[in-house]
Coordinates of C-alpha atoms in Angstrom, one line a residue:
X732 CA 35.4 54.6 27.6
X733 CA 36.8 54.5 31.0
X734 CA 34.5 56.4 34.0
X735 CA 36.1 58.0 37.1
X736 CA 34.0 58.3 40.0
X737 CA 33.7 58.4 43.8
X738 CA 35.7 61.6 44.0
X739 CA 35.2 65.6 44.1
X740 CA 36.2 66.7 40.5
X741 CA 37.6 70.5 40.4
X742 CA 36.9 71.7 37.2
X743 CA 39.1 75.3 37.6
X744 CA 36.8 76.5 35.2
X745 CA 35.4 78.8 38.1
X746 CA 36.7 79.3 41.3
X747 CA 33.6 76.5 43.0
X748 CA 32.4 74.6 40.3
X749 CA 33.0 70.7 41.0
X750 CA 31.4 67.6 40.0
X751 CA 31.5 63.8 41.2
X752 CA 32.3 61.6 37.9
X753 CA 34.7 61.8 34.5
X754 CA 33.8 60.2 31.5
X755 CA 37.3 59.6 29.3
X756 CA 37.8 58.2 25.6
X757 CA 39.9 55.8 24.4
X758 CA 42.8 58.8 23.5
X759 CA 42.4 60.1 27.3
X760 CA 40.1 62.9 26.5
X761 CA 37.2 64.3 28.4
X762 CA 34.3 63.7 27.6
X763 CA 31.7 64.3 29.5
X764 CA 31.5 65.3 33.6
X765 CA 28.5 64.1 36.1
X766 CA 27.1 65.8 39.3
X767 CA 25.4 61.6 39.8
X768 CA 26.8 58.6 38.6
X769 CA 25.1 57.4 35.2
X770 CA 23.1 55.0 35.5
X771 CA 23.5 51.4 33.8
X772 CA 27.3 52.1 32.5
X773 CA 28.9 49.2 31.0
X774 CA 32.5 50.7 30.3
X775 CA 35.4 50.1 32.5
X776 CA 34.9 52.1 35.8
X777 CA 37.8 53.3 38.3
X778 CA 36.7 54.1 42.2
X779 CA 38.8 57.2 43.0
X780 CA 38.0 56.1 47.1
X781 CA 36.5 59.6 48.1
X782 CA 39.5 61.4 47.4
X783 CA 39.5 64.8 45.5
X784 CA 40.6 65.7 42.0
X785 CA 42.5 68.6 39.6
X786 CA 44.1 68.6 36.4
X787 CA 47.6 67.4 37.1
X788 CA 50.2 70.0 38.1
X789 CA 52.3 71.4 35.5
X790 CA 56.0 72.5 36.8
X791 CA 56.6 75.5 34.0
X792 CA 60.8 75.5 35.0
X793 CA 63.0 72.8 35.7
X794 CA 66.7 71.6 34.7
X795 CA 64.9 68.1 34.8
X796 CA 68.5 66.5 32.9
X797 CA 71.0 68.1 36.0
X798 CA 68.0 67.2 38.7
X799 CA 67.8 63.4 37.4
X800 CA 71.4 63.2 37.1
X801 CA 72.4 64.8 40.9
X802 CA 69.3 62.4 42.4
X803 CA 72.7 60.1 41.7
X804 CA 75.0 63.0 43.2
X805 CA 76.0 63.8 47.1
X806 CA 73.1 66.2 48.1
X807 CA 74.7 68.3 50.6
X808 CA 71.9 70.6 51.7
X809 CA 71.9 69.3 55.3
X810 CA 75.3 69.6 56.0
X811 CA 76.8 71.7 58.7
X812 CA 80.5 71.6 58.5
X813 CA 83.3 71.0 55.6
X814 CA 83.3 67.2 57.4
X815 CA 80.1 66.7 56.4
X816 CA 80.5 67.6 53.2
X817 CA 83.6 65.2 52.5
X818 CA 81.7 62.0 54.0
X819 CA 78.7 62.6 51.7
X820 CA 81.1 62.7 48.4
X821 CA 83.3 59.6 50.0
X822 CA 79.9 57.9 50.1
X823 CA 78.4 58.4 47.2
X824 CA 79.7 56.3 43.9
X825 CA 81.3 58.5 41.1
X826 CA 79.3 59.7 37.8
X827 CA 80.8 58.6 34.9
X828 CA 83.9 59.2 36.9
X829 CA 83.5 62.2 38.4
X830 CA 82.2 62.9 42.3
X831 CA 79.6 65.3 42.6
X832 CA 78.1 67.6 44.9
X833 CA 75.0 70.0 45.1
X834 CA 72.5 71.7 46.7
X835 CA 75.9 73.2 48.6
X836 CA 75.0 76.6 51.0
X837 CA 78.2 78.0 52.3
X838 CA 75.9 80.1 54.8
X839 CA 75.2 77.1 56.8
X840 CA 77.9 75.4 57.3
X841 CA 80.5 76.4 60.1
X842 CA 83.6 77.5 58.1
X843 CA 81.2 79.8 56.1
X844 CA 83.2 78.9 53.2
X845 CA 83.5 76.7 50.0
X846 CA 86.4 73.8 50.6
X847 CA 89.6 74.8 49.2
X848 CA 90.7 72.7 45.9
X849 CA 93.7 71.1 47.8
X850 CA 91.0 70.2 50.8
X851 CA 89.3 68.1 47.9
X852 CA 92.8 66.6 46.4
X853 CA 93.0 65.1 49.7
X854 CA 90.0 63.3 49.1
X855 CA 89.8 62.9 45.8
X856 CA 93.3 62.7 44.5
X857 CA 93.1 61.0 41.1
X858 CA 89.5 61.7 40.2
X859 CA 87.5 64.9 39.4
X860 CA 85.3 66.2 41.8
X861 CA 82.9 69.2 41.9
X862 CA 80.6 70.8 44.4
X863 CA 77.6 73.2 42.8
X864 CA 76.3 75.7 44.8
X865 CA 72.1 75.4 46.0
X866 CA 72.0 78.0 43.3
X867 CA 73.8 76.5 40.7
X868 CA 75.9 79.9 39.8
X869 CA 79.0 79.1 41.4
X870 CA 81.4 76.3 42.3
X871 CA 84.1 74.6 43.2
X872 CA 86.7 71.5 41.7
X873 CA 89.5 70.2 42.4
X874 CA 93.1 70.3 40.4
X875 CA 92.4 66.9 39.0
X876 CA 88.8 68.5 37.4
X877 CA 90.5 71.6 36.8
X878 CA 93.1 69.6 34.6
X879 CA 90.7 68.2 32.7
X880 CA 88.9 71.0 32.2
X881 CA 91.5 73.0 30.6
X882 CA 92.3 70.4 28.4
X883 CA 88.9 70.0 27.7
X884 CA 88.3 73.7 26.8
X885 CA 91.6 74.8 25.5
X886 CA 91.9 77.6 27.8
X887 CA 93.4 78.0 31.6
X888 CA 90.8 78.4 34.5
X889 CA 91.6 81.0 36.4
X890 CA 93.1 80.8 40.5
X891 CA 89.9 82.5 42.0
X892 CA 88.2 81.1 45.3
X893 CA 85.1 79.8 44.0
X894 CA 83.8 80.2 40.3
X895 CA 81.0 82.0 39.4
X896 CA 79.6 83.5 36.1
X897 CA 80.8 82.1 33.0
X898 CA 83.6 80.1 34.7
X899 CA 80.9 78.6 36.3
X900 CA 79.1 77.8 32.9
X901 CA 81.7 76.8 31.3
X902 CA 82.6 74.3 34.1
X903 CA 79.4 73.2 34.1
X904 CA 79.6 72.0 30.2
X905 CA 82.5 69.8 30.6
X906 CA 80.6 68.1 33.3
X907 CA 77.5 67.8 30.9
X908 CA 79.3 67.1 28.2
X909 CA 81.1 63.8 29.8
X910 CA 77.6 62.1 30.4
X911 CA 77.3 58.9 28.3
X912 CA 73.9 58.8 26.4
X913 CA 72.3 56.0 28.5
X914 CA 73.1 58.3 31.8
X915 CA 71.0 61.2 30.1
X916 CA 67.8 59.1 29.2
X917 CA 68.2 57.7 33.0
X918 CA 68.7 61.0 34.2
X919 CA 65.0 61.7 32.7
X920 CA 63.5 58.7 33.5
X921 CA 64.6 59.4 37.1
X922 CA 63.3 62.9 36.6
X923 CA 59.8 61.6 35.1
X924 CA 59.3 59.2 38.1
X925 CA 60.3 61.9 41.1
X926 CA 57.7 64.3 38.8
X927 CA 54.9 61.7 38.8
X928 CA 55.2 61.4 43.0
X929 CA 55.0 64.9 42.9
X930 CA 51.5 65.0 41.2
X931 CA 53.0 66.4 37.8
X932 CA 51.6 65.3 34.6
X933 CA 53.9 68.0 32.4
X934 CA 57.3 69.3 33.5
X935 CA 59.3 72.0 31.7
X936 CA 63.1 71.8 31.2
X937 CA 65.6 73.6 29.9
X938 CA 67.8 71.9 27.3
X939 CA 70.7 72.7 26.0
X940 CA 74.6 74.6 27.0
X941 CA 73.0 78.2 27.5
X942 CA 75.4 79.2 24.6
X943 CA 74.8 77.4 20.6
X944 CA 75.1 73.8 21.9
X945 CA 71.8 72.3 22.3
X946 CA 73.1 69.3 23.4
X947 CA 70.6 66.4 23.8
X948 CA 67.6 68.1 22.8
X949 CA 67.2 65.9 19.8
X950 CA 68.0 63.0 21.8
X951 CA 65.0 63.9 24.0
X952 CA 62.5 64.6 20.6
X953 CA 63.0 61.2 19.7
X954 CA 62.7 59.9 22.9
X955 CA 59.5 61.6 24.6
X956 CA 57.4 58.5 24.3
X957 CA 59.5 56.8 26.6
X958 CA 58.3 58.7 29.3
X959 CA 55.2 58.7 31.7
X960 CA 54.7 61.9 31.7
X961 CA 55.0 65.0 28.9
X962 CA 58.3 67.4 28.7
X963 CA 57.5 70.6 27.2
X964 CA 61.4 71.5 25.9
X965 CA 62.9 74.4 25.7
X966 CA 66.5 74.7 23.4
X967 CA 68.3 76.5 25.9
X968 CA 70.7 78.1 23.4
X969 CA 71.4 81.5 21.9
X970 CA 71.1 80.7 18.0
X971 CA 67.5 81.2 16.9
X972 CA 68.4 79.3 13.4
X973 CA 69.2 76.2 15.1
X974 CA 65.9 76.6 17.5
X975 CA 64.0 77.0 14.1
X976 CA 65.6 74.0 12.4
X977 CA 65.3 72.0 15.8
X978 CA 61.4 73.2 14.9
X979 CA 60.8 74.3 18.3
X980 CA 58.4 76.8 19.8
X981 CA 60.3 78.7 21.8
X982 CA 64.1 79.5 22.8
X983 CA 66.2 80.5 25.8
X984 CA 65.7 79.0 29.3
X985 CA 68.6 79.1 32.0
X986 CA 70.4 81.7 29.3
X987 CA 71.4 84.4 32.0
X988 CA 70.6 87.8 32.2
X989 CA 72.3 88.5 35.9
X990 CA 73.3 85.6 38.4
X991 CA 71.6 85.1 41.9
X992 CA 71.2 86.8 45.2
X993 CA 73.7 84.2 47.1
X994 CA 76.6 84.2 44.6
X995 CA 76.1 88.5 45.0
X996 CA 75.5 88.1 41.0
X997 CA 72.0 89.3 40.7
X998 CA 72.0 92.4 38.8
X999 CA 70.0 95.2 41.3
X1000 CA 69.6 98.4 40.8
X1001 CA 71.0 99.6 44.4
X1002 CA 73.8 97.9 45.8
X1003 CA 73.6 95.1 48.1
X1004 CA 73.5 95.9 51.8
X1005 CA 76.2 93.1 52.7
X1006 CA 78.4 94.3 50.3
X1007 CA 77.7 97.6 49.5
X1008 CA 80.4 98.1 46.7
X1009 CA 78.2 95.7 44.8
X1010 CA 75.1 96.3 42.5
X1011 CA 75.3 92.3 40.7
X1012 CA 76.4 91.8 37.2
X1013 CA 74.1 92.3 34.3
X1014 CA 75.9 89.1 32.1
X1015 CA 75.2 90.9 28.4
X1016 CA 74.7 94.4 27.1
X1017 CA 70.8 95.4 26.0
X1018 CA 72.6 95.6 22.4
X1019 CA 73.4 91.7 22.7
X1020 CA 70.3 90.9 23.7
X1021 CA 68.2 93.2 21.6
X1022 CA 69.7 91.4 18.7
X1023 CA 68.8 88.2 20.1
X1024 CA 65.4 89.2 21.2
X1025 CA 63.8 90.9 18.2
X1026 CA 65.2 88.2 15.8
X1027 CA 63.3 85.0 17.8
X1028 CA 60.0 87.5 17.9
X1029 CA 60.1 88.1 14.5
X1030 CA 61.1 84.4 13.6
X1031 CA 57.1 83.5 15.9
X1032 CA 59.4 82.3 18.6
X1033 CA 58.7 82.8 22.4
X1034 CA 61.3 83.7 24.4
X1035 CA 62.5 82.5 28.0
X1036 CA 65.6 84.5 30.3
X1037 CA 66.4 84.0 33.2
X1038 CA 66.0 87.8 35.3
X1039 CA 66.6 88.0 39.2
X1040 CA 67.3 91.3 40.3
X1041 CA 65.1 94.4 39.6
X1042 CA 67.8 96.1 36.8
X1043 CA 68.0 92.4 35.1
X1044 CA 64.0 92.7 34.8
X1045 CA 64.1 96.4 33.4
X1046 CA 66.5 95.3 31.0
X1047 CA 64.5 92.4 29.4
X1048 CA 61.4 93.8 29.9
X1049 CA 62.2 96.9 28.3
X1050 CA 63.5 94.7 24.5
X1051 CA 60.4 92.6 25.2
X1052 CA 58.1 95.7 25.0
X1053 CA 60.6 96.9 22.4
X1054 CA 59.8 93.8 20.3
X1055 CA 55.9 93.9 21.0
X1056 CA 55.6 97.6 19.9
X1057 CA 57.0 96.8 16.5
X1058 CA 55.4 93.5 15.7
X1059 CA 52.6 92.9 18.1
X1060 CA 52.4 89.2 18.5
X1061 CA 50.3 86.3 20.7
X1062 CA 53.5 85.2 22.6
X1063 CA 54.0 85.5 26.1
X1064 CA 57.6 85.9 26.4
X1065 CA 58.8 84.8 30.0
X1066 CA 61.0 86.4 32.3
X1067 CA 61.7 83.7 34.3
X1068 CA 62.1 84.0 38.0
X1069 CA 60.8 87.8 38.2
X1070 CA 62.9 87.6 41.8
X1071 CA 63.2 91.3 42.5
X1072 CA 60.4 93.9 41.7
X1073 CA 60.9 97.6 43.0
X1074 CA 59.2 99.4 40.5
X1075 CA 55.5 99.1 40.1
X1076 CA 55.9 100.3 36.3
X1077 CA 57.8 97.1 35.8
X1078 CA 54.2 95.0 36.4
X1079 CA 52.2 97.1 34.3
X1080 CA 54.4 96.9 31.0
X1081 CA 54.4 93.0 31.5
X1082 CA 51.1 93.5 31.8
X1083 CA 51.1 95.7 28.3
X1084 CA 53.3 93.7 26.6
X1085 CA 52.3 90.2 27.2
X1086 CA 55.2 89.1 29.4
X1087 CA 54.9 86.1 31.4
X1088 CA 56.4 85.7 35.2
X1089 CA 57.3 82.3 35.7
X1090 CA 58.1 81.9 39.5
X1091 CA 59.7 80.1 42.1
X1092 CA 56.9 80.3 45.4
X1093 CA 59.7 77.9 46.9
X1094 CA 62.0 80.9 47.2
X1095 CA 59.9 82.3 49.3
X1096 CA 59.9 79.5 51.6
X1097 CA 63.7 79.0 51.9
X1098 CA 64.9 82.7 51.7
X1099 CA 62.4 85.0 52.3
X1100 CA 62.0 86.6 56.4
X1101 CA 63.7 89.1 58.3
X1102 CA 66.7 86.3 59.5
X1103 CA 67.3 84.7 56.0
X1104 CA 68.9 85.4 52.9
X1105 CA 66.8 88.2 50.8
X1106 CA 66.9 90.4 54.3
X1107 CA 71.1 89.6 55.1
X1108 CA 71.8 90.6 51.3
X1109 CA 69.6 93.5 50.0
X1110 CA 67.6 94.1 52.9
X1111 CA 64.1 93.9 55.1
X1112 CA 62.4 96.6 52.6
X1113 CA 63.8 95.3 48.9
X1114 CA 63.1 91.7 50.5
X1115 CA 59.3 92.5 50.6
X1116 CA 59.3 93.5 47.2
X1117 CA 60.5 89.8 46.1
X1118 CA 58.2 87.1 44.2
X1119 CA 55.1 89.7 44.3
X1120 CA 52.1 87.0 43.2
X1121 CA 49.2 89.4 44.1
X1122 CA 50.4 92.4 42.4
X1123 CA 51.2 90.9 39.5
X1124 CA 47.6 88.8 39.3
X1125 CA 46.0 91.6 40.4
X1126 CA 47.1 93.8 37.4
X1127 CA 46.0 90.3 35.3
X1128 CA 50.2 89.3 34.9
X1129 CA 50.5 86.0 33.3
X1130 CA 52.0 83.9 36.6
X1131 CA 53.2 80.5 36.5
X1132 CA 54.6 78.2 38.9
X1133 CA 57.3 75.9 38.9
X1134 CA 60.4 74.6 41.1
X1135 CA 63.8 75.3 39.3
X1136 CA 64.6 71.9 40.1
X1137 CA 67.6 70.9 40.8
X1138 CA 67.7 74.3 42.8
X1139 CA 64.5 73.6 44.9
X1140 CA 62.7 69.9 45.2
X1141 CA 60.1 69.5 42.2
X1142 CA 56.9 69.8 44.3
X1143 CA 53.7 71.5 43.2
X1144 CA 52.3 71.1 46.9
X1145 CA 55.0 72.7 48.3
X1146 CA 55.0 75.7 45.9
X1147 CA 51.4 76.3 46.2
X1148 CA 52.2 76.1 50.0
X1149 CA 54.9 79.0 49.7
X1150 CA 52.3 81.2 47.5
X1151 CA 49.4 80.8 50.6
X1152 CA 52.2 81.8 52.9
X1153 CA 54.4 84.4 51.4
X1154 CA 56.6 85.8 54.2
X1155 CA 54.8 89.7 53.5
X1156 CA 51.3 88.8 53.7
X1157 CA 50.4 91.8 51.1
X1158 CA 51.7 88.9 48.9
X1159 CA 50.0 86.0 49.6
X1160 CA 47.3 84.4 47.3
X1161 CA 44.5 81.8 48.5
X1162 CA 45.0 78.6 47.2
X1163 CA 42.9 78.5 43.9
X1164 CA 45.1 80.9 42.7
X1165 CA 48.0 79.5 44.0
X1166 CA 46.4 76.3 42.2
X1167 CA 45.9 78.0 39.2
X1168 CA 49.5 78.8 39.0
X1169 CA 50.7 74.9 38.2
X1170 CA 47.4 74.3 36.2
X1171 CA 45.5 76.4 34.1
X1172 CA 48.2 79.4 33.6
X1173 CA 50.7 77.1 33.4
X1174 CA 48.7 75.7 30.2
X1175 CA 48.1 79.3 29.1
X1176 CA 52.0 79.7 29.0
X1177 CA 52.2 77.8 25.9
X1178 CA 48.8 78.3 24.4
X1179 CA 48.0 74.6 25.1
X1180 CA 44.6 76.2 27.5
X1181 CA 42.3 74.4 25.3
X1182 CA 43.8 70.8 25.8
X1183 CA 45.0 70.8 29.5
X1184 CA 44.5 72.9 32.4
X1185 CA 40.8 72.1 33.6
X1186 CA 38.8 69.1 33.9
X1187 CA 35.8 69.7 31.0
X1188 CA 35.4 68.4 27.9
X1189 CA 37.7 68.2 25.5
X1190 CA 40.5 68.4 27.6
X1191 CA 42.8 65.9 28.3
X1192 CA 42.4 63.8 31.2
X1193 CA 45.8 64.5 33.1
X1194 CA 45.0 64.0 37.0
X1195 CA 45.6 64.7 40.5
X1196 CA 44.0 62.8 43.1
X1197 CA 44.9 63.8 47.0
X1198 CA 43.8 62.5 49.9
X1199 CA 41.9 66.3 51.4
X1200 CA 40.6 69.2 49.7
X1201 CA 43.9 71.7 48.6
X1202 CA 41.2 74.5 48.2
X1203 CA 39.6 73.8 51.8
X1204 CA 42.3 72.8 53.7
X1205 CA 45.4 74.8 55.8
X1206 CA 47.6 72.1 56.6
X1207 CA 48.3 71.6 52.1
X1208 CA 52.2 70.1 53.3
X1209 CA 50.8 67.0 55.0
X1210 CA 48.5 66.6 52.3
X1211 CA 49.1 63.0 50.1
X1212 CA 49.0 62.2 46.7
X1213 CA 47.1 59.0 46.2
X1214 CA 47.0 58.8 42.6
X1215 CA 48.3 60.4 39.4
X1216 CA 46.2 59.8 35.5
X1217 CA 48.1 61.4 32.5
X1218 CA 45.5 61.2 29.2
X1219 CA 43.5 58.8 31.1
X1220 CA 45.7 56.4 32.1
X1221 CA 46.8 55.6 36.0
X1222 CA 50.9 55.8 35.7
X1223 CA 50.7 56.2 39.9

């Protein structure tokens, strides 16, 4: 038995209810919680220095694989002119061969533009190169990448300015594909340890080619013990027979239902304002995906796609109710991102149906306010209607938070910061539920609310300790992490 104390336990059982000492098993479960220190205990004992505790956060979408493997890349986010960008890639050592880029934003650097291909044969003459967008939904190579793409894939890339859509996708896979299986369990083990310093006990991540190839998903089954902290894995693929054989849960991910608001892919209802000829591409028809959909809720498996814009939402929602009405079932099939919300309808059939938002606060935080992206590409009024916490918790939605990471930095503090300050204040949420979003209803996600999620007993002990209150406190970015405990053991 191991006893935590010196330290202000949340439980998040209710919204006040702390306590000042843990008592953990030998498995790292909870088993029983003190308001004093028992007397006369002879187990081991661990002094958590005064600092304050909550179940470890719990990041419900990341691309944990890509955002190991680009901690290795050139991360671009900072730079302000196409110089920049080529210094960064000279400096930064090839992976397995080929020089990468991300976390590109052609908005903020001078030219306003992605570099040209022959700009990067300059550079890179004899070696492939690539540059992904902050997004991931478009970018750019070079002729010696394009080469070996096409002989990779059998089929010419097209002479187009920047690729987007399935050329992005598809370009994407050959990179994927050319990472040696030592670089993928060190792309996770890099991912685990950036998780851990973010406070996260459990991370999410999508697995797999977004079309039938669920690459190293396997790989990553066999290999979970070898990480500190849990992956909850989702086969990001379109057949549901090799989901079912691959004896997952749940299926989808990343799989796309429209693009983003910066590549102009989103799929909206009204056009964008900055290009008004525009309304966003919806990637399949409601046929496609109704076959898709009805088959994985009838096989018990939940479902996970990627929706953005408001007429990407309609469209899933509408085959997840679809599939609820003729088989009611206890899944909460996600519609990840939930970006773009016009219609209040929309958050009372998820409501209905069971559907699950799993957000991005961080969005927020980067593009939301009358000078940045949401306002320059759909406008000031359809930009307050994006990433709507309080109306959707307030009609008792399902919300989880997470990061997208690569696309935003893996940070629970900084997400629950963006929820507390949503750029329209009708929005915001105080921070137990912001909390509650990376803890608890993150747990409730996958039915696992009776193992993790609150500190009581019977739960396991996965751990947060941090320097000042989160619940009491307005400054929550300068707050630290002193300490992580997954299952009752200290892995920070």
């Amino acid at each position: 038995m191991t006893l935590f104390y010196n330290a202000l336990f949340y439980s998040l059982k209710e919204r006040h209810e702390t306590f000042s000492a843990l008592l953990v098993d030998e498995n790292g479960v909870i088993v029983e919680t003190f308001q004093k220190l028992p007397n006369n205990f002879q187990g081991n004992k661990i002094d958590l220095n005064g600092t304050f505790v909550y179940p470890g956060f719990v990041d419900t979408h990341t691309h944990s694989f890509e955002g190991g493997l680009y901690s290795r890349a050139a991360d671009l986010g900072n730079c302000r002119c196409l110089e920049d960008v080529y210094k960064l890639l000279q400096e930064r050592e090839p992976i397995d061969g080929i020089f990468v880029g991300y976390n590109f934003d052609e908005n903020l650097i001078s030219e306003k533009r992605f570099p040209a291909p022959e700009e990067l044969d300059r550079i890179f003459p004899n070696a492939p190169c690539l540059i992904r967008r902050i997004d991931g939904h478009s970018v750019q190579i070079n002729s010696k990448a394009k080469k070996e793409i096409e002989q990779w894939g059998k089929i010419p890339l097209p002479e187009v300015e920047v690729y987007r859509g399935d050329w992005n996708d598809h370009i994407s896979r050959w990179f994927h594909r050319n990472i040696s299986q030592e670089e993928i369990i060190s792309a996770y083990q890099r991912a685990a340890e950036l998780a851990i310093l973010a406070g996260h006990t459990t991370v999410h991540t999508m697995v797999g080619d977004a079309k039938d190839d669920p690459l190293h998903y396997k790989l990553l089954q066999e290999s979970k013990k070898k990480f500190s902290i849990e992956f909850v894995l989702y086969p990001q693929i379109f057949n549901i027979q090799k989901a079912l054989e691959l004896g997952a849960p749940r299926v989808g991910g990343c799989i796309l239902a429209d693009g983003s608001f910066g590549s102009g892919t989103a799929a909206l209802s009204e056009p964008y304002i900055n290009d008004p000829q525009n309304r966003g591409i919806l990637y399949k028809s409601s046929q496609e995906w109704e076959k898709f959909i009805l088959e994985a809720h009838e096989n018990g498996l939940q479902v996970a796609i990627h929706c953005i814009g408001d007429a990407a939402i309609k469209q899933i929602l509408s085959l997840y109710a679809q599939a609820q009405q003729q088989n009611p079932k206890n899944i909460h099939h996600q519609i990840i991102h939930s970006e773009l919300i016009t219609d209040d309808r929309v958050i009372d059939m998820m409501k209905e149906y069971h559907v699950a938002a799993v957000m991005q606060p961080v969005f927020d935080l980067l593009w939301g306010g009358e000078d940045k992206l949401y306002a320059h590409v759909i406008g000031k009024d359809r930009a307050l209607q994006c990433n709507r916490f309080r109306s959707l918790l307030a009609k008792n939605v399902l919300v989880t938070g997470g990061s997208d990471w690569y696309v935003t930095e893996m940070n629970a503090l900084k997400g629950i910061y963006g929820a507390v300050n949503h750029h329209n204040t009708t929005e915001r949420i105080d921070p137990f539920a912001a909390l509650s979003l990376y803890t608890i209803n993150a747990a409730r996600l996958i039915n696992e609310d009776e193992n993790v999620g609150m500190l009581t007993p019977g739960r396991k002990a996965d751990l947060v300790c941090l320097d000042r209150d989160l619940l009491q406190n307005d400054d929550i970015l300068s707050i630290k992490i002193t300490r992580v405990v997954k299952a009752g053991k200290i892995i920070h």
